[in-house]
CSV table of C-alpha atoms and ligand atoms in Angstrom, one decimal:
chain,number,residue,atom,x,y,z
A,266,UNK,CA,-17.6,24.9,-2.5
A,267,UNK,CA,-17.5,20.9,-2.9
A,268,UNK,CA,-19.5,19.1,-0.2
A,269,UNK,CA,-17.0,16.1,-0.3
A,270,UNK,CA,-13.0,15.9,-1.8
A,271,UNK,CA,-11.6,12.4,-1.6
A,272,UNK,CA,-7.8,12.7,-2.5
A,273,UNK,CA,-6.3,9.4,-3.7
A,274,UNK,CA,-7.8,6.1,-5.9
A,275,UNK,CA,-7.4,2.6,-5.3
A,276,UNK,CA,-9.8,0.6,-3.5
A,277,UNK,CA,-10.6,2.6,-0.5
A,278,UNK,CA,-10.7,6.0,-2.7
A,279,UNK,CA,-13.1,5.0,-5.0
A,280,UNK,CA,-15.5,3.0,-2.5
A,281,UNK,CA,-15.4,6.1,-0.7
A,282,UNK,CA,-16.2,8.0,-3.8
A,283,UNK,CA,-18.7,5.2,-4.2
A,284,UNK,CA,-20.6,5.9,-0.9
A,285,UNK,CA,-20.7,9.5,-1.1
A,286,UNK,CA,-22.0,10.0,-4.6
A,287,UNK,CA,-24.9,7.3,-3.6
A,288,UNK,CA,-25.3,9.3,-0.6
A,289,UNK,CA,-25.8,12.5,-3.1
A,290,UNK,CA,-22.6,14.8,-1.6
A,291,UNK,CA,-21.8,14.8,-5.7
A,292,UNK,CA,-18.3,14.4,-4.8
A,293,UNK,CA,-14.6,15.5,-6.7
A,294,UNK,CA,-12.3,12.9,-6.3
A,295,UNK,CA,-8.7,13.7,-7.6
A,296,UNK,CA,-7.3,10.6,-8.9
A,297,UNK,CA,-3.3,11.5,-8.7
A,298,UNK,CA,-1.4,12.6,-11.9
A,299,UNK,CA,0.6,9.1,-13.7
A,300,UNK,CA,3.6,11.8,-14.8
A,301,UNK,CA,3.9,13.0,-11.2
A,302,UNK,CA,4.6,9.6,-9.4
A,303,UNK,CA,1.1,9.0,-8.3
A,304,UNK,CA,-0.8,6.2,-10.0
A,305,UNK,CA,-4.7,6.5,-10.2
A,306,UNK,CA,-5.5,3.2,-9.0
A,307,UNK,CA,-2.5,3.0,-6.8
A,308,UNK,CA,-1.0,-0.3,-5.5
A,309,UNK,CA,-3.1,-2.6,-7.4
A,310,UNK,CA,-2.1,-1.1,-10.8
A,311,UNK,CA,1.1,-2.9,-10.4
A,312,UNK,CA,-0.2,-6.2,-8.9
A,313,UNK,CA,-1.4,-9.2,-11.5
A,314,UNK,CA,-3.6,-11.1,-10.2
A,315,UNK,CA,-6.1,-10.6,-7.5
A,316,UNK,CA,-7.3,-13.9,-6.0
A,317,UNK,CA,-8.6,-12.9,-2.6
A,318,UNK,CA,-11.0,-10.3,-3.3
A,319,UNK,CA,-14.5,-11.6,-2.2
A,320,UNK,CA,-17.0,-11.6,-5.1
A,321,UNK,CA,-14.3,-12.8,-8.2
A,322,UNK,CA,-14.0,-16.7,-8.0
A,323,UNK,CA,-11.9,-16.4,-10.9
A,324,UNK,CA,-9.4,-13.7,-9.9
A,325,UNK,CA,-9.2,-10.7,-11.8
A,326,UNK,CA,-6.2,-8.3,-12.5
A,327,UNK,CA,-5.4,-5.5,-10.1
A,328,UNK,CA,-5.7,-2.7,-13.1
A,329,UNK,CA,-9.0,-4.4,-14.1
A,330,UNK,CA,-10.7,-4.4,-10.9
A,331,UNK,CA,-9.5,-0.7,-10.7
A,332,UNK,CA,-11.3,0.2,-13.7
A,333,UNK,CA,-14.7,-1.4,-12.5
A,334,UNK,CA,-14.1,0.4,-9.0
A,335,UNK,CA,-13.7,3.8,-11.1
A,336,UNK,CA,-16.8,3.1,-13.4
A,337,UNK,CA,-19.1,2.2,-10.6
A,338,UNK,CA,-18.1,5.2,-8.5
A,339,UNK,CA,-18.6,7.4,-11.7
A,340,UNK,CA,-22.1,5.9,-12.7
A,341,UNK,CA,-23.3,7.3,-9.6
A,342,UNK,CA,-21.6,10.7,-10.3
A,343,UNK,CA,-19.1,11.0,-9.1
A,344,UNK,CA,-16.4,13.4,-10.5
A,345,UNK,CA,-12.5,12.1,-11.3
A,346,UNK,CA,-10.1,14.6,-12.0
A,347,UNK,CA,-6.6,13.1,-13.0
A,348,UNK,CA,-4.3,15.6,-11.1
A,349,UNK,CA,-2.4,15.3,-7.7
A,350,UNK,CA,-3.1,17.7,-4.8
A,351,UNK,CA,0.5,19.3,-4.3
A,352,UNK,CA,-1.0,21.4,-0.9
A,353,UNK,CA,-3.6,21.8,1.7
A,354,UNK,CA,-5.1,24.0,4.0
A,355,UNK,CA,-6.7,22.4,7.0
A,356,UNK,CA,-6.5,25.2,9.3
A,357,UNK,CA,-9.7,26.2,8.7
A,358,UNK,CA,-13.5,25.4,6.9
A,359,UNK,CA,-14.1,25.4,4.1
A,360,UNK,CA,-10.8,23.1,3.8
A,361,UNK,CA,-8.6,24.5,0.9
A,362,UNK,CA,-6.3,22.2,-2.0
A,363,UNK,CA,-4.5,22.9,-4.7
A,364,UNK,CA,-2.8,21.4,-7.6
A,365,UNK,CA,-0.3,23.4,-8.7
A,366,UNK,CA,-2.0,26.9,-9.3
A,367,UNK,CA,-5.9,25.4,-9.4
A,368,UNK,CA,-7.2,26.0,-5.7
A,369,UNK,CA,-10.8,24.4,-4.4
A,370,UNK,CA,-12.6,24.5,-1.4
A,371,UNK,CA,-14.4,21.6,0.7
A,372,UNK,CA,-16.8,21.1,3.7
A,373,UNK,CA,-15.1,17.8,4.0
A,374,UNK,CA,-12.3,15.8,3.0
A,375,UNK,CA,-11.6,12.0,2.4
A,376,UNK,CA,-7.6,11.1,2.4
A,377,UNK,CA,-7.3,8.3,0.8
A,378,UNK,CA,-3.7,8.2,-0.3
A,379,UNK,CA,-2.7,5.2,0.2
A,380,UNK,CA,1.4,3.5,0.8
A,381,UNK,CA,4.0,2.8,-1.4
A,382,UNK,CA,6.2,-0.8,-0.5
A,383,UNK,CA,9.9,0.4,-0.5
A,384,UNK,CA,12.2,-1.6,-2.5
A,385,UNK,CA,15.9,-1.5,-2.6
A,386,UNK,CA,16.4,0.6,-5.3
A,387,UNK,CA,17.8,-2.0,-7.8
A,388,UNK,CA,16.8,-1.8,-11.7
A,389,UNK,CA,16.8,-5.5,-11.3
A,390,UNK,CA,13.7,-5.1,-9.1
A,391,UNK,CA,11.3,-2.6,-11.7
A,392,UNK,CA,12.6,-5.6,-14.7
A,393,UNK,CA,11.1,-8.3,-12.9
A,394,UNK,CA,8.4,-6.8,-11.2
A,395,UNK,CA,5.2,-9.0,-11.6
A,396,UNK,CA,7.1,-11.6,-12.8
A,397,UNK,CA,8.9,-12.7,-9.6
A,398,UNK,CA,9.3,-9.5,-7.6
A,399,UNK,CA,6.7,-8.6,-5.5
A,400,UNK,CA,5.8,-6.5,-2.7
A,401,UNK,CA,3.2,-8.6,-1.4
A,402,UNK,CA,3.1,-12.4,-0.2
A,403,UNK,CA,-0.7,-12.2,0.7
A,404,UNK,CA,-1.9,-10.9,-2.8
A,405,UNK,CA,1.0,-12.7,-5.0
A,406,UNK,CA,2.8,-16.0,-3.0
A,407,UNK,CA,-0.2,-18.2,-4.2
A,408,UNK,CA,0.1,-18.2,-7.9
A,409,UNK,CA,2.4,-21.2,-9.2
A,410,UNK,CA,5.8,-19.8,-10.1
A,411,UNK,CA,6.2,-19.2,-6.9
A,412,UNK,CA,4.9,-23.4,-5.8
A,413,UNK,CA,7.6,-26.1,-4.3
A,414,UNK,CA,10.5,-23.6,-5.6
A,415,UNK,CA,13.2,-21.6,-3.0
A,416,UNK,CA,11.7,-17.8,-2.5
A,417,UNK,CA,13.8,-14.7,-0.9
A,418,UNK,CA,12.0,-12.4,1.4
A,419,UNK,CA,14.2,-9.4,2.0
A,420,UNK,CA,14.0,-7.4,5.0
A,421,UNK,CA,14.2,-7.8,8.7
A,422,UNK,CA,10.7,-6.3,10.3
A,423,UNK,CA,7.8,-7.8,10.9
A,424,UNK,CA,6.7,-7.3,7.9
A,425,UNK,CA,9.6,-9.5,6.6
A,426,UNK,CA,8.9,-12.4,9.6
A,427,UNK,CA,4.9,-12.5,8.0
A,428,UNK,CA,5.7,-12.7,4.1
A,429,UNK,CA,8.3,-15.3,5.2
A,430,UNK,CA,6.3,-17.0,7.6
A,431,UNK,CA,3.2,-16.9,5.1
A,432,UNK,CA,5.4,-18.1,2.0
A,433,UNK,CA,6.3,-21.5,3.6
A,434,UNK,CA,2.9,-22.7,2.5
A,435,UNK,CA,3.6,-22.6,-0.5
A,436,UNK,CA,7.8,-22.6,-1.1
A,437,UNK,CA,10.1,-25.7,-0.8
A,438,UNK,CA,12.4,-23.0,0.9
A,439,UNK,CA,12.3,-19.5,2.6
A,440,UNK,CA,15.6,-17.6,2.3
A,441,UNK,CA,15.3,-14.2,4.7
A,442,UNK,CA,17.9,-11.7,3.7
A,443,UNK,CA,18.9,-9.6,6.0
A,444,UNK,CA,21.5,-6.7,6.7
A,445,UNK,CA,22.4,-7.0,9.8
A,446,UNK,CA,22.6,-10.0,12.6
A,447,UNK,CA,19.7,-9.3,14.4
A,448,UNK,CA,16.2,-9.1,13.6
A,449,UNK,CA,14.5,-5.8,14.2
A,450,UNK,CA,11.1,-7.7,14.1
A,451,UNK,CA,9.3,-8.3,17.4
A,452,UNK,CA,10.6,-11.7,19.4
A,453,UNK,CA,7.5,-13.5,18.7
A,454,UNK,CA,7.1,-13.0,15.5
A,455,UNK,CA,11.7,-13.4,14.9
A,456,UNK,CA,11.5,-16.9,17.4
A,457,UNK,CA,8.6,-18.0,15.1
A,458,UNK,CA,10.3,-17.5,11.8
A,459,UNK,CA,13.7,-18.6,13.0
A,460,UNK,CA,12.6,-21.9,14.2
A,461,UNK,CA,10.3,-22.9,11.2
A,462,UNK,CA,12.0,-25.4,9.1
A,463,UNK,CA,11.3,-24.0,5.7
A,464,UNK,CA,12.7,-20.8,6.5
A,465,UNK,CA,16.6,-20.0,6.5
A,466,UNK,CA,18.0,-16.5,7.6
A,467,UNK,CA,20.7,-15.4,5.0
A,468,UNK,CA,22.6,-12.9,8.6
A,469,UNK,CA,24.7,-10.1,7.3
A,470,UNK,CA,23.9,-10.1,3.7
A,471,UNK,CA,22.5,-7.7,0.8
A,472,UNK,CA,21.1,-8.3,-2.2
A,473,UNK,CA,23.3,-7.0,-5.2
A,474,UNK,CA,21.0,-8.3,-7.7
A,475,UNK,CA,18.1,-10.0,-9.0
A,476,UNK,CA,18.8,-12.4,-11.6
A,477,UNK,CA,16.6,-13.6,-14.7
A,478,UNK,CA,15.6,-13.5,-18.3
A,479,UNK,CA,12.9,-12.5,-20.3
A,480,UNK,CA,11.1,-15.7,-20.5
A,481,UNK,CA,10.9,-17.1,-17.1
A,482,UNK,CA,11.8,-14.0,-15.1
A,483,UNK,CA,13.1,-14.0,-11.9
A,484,UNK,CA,15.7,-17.3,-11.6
A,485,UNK,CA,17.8,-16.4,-8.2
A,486,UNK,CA,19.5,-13.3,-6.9
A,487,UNK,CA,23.4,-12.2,-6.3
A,488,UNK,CA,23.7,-12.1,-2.4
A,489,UNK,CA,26.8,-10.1,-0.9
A,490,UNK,CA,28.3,-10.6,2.8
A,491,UNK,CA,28.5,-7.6,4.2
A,492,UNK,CA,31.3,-8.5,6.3
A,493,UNK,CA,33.4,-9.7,3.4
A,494,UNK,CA,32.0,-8.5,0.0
A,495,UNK,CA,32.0,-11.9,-0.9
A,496,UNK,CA,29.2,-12.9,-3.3
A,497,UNK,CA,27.4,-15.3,-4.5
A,498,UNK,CA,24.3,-16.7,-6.5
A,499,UNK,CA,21.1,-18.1,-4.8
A,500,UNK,CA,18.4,-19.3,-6.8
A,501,UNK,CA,14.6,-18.7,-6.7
A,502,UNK,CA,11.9,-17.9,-8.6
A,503,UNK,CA,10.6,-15.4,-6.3
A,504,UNK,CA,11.9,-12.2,-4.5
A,505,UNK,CA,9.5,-10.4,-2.0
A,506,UNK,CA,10.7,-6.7,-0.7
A,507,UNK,CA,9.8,-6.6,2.5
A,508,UNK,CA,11.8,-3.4,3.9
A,509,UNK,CA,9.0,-1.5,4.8
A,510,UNK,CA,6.0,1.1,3.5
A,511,UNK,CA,5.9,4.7,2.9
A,512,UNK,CA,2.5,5.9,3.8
A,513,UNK,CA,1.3,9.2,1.0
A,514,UNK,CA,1.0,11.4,4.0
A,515,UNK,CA,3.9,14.1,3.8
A,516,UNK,CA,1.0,16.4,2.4
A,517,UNK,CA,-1.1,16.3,5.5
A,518,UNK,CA,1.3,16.6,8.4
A,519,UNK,CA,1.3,19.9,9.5
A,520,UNK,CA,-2.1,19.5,10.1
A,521,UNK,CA,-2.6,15.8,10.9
A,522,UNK,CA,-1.2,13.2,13.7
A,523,UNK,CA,0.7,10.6,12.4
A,524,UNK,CA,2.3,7.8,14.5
A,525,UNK,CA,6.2,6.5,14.5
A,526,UNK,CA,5.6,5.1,11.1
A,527,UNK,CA,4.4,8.0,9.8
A,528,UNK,CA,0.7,7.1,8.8
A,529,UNK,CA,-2.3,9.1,9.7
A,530,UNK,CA,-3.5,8.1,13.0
A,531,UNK,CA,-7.5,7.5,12.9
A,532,UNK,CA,-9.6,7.4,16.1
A,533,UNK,CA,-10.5,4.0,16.8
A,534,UNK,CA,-12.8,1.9,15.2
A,535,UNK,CA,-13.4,5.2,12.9
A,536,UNK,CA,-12.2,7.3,9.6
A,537,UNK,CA,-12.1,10.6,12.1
A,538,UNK,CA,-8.4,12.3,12.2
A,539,UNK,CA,-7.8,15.1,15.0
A,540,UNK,CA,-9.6,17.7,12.4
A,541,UNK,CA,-12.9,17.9,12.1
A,542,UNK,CA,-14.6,16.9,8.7
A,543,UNK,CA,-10.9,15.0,7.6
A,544,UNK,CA,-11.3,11.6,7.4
A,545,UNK,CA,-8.3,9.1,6.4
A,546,UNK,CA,-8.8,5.6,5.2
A,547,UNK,CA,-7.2,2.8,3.3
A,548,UNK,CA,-3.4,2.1,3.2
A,549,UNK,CA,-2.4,5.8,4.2
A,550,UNK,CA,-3.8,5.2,7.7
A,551,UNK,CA,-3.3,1.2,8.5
A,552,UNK,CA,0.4,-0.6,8.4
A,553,UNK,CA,-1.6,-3.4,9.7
A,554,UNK,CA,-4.1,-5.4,7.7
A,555,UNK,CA,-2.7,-3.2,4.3
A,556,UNK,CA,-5.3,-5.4,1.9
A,557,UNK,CA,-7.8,-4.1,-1.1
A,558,UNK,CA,-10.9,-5.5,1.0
A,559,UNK,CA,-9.6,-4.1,4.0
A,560,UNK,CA,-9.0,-0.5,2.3
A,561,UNK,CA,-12.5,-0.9,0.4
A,562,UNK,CA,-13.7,-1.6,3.9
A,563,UNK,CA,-12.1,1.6,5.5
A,564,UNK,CA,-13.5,3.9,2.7
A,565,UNK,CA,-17.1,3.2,3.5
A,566,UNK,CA,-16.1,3.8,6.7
A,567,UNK,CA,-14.5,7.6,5.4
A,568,UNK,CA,-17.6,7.9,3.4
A,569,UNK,CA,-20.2,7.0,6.3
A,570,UNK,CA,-18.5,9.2,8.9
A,571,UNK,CA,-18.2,12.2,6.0
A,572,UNK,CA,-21.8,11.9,5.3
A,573,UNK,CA,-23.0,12.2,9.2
A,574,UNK,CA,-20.7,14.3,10.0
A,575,UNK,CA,-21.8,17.0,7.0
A,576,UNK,CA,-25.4,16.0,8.0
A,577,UNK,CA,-24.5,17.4,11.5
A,578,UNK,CA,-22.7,20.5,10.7
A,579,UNK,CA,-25.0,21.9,7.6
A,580,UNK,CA,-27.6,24.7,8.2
B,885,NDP,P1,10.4,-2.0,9.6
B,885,NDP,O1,10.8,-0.6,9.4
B,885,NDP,O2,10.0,-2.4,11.0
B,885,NDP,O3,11.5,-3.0,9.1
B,885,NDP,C1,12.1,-2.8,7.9
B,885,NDP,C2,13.2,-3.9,7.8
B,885,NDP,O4,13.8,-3.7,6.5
B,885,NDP,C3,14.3,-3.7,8.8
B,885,NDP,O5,14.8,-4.9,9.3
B,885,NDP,C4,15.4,-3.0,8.0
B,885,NDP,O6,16.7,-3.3,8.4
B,885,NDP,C5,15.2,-3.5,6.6
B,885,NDP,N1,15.6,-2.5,5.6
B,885,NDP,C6,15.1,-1.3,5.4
B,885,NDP,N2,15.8,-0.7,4.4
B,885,NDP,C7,16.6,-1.6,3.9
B,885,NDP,C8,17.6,-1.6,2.9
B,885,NDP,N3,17.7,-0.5,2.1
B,885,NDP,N4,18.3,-2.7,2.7
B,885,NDP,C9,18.2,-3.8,3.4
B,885,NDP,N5,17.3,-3.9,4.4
B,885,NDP,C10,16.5,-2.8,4.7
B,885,NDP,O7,9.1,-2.2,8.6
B,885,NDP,P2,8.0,-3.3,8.6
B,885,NDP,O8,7.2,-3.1,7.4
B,885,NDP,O9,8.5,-4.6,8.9
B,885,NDP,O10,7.1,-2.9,9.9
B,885,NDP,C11,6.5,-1.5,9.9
B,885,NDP,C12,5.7,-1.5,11.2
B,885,NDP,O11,4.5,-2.3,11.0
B,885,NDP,C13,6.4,-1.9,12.5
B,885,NDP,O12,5.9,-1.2,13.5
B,885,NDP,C14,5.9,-3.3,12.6
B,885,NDP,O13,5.9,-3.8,13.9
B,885,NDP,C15,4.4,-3.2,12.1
B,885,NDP,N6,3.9,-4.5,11.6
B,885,NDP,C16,3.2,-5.3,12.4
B,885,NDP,C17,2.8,-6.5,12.0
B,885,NDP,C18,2.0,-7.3,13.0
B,885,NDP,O14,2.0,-7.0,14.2
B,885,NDP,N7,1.4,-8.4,12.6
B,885,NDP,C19,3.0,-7.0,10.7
B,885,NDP,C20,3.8,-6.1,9.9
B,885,NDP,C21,4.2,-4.9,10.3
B,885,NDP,P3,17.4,-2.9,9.8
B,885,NDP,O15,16.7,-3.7,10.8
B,885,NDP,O16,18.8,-3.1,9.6
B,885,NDP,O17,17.0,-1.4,9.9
C-alpha cells in the first residue's frame, strides 16, 4: 500500500509531491496521460510566458518551469507515473484507484487536478492560442502585443468583469463581448466595468471568429448580433475567453462535496475535504485566486495536512 497518491501535475501537484517525498511518505504521483486529454503539467503547458512567479526575474516559460517543478519533486524521490486515474474508491481505507485495469491502494490521497478555462469551441481559438488567445489576463495581458492595442474579453461573469477590468492597464481599448443584454457578473464588479472608460460592452453579440495570420497572429475577430445575424469585423491583437472554468473533479463526486461551480469544497484555511486522509488543492478546489503561486501554495498545504494527518493515524 502507498503511504501518499497525489493525482494531477502542475504547480500544486508537484509541490505537493515535493513536500511529501522531503517528508519521506516516498510518494506515486500520476501525472495524467497527454493521449487521454490530460496534460502532465496542466494549465501552464499551454501558457508562454510566466512573469509573475516569485523567484524568476526574467520570466520563464510555463512548460519550462513545469519541467524544473517535476525534476525537483523527483530528486527527492518521488515517483511519476504518466497515466490518468479513470476511478476511485473513497468509501473506505486504504483508498483504492485505478487506471484502466491497473488498481493501487493509498493511506492518503492528494487531488490535485486542477481546471480547464472553457473556450467557445472555435478552431480559430486552438490556431492562435499563445499568440493572441488566452485564457488568462493575469499570467498573459502584460506582454507587449497586447500594449496600447484594442483587446476582446469574451464572456459575461465575473471572471469576464476582472480580465476586462485588469486589461485596461495595459489596452488602448477593452471590448467585452457578451451574449446576452445583461451581465451575469455581480453589480459591483458589472457597475465597475461598465463605467470604466477603456472598456466598451459589445450587448447581444457572439464571436463567429477569430481573425489573423501566421506572422502576427491574432489581428481582430468577426462579431455577430444575435438579434440580427449581422456581422462584422473588430480589430485586436488580443482575445481573452473568459466564459468560465471546468474544475477536473467529475472523478471524485460521488465521494466528495463540491459547491455550485462544481469544485471540491476544502475546509477553510485547509487542504481537508469531508473524507478523511483526501486532501484537494490547487485549481481543482479554488475559482478564486486560480494562479501557479497560489496553487504551489495550496499543495504544501495538501502535503502538510497529508503528512500530520498519516502521522496521526499510523500504528
Ligand atoms: P460564470 O459561469 O459566472 O460566467 C460565465 C459567463 O460566460 C456568462 O456570462 C456566460 O453567459 C458566458 N458564457 C458561457 N458560455 C458561453 C458561450 N458558449 N458563449 C458565450 N458566452 C458564454 O463564470 P465565471 O468564471 O465568470 O465565474 C465563476 C464563479 O467564480 C462565479 O461564482 C463568480 O462569481 C466567481 N468569481 C469570483 C470572482 C471574484 O469575486 N473576484 C472573480 C471571478 C470569478 P450567460 O451569462 O449568458 O450565461
Amino acid at each position: 500500500m502507498e503511504k501518499v497518491i497525489i493525482i494531477g501535475t502542475g504547480p500544486a501537484g508537484y509541490t505537493a509531491a515535493l513536500y511529501t517525498a522531503r517528508a519521506d511518505l516516498n510518494p506515486l504521483c500520476f501525472e495524467g496521460d497527454p493521449y487521454k486529454g490530460f496534460l502532465p503539467g496542466g494549465q501552464l503547458m499551454t501558457t508562454t510566458e510566466v512573469e509573475n512567479y516569485p523567484g524568476y526575474p526574467e520570466g520563464v516559460t510555463g512548460p519550462e518551469m513545469m519541467a524544473q517543478f517535476k525534476k525537483q519533486a523527483e530528486r527527492f524521490g518521488t515517483r511519476f507515473i504518466q497515466k490518468s486515474i479513470t476511478k476511485v474508491d473513497l468509501s473506505e481505507r486504504p483508498f483504492r484507484v485505478w487506471s484502466g485495469e491497473a488498481e493501487w491502494d493509498a493511506a492518503s490521497l492528494i487531488i490535485a487536478t486542477g481546471a480547464d478555462a472553457k473556450y467557445l469551441g472555435l478552431p480559430s481559438e486552438q490556431t492562435f492560442l499563445n499568440r493572441g488567445v488566452s485564457a488568462c489576463a493575469t499570467c498573459d495581458g502584460a506582454v507587449p502585443r497586447f500594449r496600447n492595442k484594442p483587446l476582446v474579453v469574451v464572456g459575461g461573469g465575473d471572471t469576464a468583469m476582472e480580465e476586462a477590468m485588469f486589461l485596461t492597464k495595459f489596452a488602448s481599448m477593452v471590448h467585452i463581448v457578451h451574449r446576452r443584454d445583461k451581465f451575469r457578473a455581480s453589480k459591483i464588479m458589472a457597475d465597475r466595468a461598465i463605467a470604466h472608460p477603456k472598456i466598451k460592452v459589445e450587448w447581444n453579440t457572439t464571436v463567429d471568429e477569430v481573425l489573423g495570420n501566421d506572422t502576427e497572429g491574432v489581428t481582430g475577430v468577426r462579431l455577430k448580433d444575435v438579434n440580427t445575424g449581422a456581422t462584422r469585423e473588430l480589430p485586436c491583437t488580443g482575445y481573452f475567453s473568459a466564459i468560465g472554468h471546468k474544475p477536473n473533479a467529475e472523478l471524485f463526486r460521488e465521494w466528495l462535496k463540491t459547491d455550485e461551480n462544481g469544485y471540491l469544497v476544502t475546509k477553510a484555511s485547509s487542504s481537508y475535504t469531508q473524507v478523511e486522509g483526501v486532501f484537494a488543492c490547487g485549481d481543482v478546489q479554488d475559482h478564486v485566486y486560480r494562479q501557479a503561486i497560489t496553487a504551489a501554495g495550496s499543495g504544501c498545504m495538501a502535503a502538510i495536512d497529508a503528512t500530520r494527518w498519516l502521522e496521526s493515524h499510523e500504528g
